XYZ file of N, CA, C and O in Angstrom:
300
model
N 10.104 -3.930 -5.330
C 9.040 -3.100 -4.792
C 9.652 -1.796 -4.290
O 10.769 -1.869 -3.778
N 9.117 -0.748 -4.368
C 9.892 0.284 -3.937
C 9.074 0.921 -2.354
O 7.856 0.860 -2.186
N 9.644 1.261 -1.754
C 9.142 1.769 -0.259
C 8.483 3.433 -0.488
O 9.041 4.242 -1.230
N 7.325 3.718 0.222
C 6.755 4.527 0.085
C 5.967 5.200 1.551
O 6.328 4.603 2.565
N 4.942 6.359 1.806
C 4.469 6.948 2.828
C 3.495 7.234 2.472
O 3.272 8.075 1.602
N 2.816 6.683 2.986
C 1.270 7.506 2.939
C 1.129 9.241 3.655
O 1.479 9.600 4.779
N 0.510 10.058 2.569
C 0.931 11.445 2.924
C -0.707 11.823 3.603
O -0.928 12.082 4.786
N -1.791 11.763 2.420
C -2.863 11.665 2.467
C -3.496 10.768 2.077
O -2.986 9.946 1.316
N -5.305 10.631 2.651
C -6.211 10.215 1.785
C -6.922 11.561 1.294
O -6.872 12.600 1.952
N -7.689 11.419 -0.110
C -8.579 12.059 -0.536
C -10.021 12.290 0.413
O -10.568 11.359 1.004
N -10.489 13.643 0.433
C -11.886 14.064 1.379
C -12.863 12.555 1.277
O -13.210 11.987 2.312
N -13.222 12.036 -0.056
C -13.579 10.941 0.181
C -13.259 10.104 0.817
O -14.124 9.671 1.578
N -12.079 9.536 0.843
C -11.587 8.485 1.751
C -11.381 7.426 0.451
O -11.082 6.299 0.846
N -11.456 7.522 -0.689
C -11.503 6.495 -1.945
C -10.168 6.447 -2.279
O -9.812 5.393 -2.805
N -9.338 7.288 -2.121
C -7.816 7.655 -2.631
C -6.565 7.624 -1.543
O -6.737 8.372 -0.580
N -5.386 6.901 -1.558
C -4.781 7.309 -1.112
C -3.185 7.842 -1.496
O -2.590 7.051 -2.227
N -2.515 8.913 -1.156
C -2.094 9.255 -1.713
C -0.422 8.879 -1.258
O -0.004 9.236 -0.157
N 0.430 8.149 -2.204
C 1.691 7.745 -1.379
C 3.114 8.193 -1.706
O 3.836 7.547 -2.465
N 3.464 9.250 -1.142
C 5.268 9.743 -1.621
C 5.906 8.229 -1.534
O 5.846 7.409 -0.618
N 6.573 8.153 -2.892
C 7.334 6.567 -3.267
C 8.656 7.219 -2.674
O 8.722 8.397 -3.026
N 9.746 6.820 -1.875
C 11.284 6.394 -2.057
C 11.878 6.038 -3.816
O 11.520 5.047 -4.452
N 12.680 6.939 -4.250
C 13.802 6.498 -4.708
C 12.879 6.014 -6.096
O 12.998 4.832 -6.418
N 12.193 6.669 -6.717
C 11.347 6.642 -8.151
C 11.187 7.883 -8.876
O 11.138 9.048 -8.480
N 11.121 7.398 -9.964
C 11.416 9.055 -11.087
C 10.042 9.685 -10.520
O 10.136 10.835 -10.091
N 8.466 8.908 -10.455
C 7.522 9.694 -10.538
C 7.091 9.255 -8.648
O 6.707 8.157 -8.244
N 7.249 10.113 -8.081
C 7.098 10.174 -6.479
C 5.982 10.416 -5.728
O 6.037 10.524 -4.503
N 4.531 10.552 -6.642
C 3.507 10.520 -6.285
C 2.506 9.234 -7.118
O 1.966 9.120 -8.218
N 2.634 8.462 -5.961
C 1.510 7.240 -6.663
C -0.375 7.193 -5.524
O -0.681 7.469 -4.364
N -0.872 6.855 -6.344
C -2.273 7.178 -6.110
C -2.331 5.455 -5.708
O -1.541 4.629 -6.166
N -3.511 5.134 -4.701
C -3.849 3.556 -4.342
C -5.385 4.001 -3.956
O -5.871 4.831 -3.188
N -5.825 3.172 -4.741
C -7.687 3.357 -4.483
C -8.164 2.476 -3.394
O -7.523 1.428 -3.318
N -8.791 2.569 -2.826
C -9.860 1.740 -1.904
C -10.443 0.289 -2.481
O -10.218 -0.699 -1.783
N -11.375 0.073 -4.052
C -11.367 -0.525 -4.366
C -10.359 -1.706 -4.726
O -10.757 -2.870 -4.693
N -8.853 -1.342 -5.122
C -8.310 -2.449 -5.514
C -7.770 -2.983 -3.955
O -7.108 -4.006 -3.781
N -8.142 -2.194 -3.053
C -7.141 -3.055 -1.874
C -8.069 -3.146 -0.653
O -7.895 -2.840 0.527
N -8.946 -3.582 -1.211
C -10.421 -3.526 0.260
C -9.820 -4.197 1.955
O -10.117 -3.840 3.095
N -9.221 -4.891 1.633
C -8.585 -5.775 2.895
C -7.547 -4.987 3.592
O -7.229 -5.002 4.781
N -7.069 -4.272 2.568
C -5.777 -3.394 3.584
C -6.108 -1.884 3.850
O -5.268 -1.204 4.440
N -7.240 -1.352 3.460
C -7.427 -0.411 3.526
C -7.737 0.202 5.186
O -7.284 1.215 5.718
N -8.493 -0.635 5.626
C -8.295 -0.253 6.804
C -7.539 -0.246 8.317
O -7.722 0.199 9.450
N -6.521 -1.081 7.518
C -4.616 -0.529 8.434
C -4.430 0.088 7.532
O -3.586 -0.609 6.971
N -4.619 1.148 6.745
C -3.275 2.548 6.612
C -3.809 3.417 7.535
O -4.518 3.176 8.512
N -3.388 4.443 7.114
C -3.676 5.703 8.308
C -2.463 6.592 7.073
O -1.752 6.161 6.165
N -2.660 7.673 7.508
C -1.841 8.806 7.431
C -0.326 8.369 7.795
O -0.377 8.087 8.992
N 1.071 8.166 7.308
C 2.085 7.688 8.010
C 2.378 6.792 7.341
O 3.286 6.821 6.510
N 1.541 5.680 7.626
C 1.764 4.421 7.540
C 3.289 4.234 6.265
O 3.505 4.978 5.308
N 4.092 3.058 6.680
C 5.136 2.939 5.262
C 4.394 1.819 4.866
O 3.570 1.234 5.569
N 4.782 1.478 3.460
C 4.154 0.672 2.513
C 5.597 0.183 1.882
O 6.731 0.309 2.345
N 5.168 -0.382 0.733
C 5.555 -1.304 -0.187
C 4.777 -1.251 -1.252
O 3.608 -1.540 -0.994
N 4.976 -1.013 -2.253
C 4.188 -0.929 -3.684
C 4.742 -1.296 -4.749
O 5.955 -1.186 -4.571
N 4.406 -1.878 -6.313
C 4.361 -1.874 -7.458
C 3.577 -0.518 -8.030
O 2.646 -0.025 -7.394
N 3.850 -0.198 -8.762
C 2.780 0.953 -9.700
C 3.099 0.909 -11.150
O 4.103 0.552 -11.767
N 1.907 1.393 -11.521
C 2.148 1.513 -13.478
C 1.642 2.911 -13.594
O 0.996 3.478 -12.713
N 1.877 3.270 -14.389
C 1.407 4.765 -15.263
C -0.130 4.660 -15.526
O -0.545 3.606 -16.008
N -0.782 5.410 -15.319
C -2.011 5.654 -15.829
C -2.198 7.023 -15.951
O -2.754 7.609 -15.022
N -1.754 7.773 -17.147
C -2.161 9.166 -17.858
C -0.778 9.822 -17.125
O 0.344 9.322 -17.050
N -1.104 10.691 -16.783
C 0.360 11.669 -16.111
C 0.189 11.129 -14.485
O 0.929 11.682 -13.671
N -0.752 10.077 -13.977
C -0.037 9.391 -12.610
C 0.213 8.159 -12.817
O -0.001 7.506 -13.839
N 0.792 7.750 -11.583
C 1.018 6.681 -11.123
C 0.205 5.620 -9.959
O 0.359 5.952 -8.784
N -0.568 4.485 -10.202
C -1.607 3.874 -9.635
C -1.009 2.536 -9.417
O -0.744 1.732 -10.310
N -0.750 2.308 -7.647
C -0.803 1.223 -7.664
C -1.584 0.054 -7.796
O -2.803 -0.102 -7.856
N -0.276 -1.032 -7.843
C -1.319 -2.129 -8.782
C -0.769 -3.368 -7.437
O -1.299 -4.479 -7.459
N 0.026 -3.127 -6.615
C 0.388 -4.019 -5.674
C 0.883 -3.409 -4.163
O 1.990 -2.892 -4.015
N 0.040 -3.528 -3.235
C 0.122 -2.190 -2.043
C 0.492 -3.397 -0.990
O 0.009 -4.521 -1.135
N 1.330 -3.090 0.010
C 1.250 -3.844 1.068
C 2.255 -3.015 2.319
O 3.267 -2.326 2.190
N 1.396 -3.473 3.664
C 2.680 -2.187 4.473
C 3.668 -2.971 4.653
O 3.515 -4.183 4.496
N 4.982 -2.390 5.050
C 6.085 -2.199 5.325
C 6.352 -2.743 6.675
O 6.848 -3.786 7.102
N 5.722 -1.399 7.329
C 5.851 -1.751 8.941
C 4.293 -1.927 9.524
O 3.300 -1.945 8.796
N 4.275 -2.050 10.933
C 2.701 -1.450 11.173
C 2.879 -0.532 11.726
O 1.851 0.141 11.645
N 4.015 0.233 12.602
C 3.969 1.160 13.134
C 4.266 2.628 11.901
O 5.064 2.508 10.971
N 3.553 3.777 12.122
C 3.936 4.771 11.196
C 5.001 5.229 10.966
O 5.814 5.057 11.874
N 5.516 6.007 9.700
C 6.828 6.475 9.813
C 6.997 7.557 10.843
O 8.151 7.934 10.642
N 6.400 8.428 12.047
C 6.331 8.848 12.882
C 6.820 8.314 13.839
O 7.470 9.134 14.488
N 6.842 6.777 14.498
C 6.874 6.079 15.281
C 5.671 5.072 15.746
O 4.752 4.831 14.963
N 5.713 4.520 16.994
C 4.704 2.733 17.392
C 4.180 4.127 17.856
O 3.127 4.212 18.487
């Protein structure tokens, strides 16, 4: 799994957007739909844990889970 940051969500709130650690493609996208249960612990910050696959010129995870609970900011 590679370690990652949540930078943004999208104005919707449907998207979130995560700088990966230590991967050729360093912007992976995580939707709302595939992760209904965790969606509401991220926040802005938050570190993660992800799988991702290619979909067109991004990257969409397919396996999201946090890291820590406190943000990469600090508790």
């Amino acid at each position: 799994m590679i370690e990652g940051v949540v930078l943004f969500f999208s104005p919707c709130g449907r998207m979130a957007h995560i700088w990966c650690v230590l991967n050729e493609v360093p912007l992976c996208l995580a939707y709302r739909e595939d992760f209904p249960k965790l969606w509401r612990k991220l926040q802005i910050g938050s570190r993660v844990q992800l799988r991702s696959k290619p979909v067109g010129n991004l990257m969409r995870a397919c396996e999201l889970r946090l890291f820590a609970m406190e943000t990469a900011e600090g508790p």
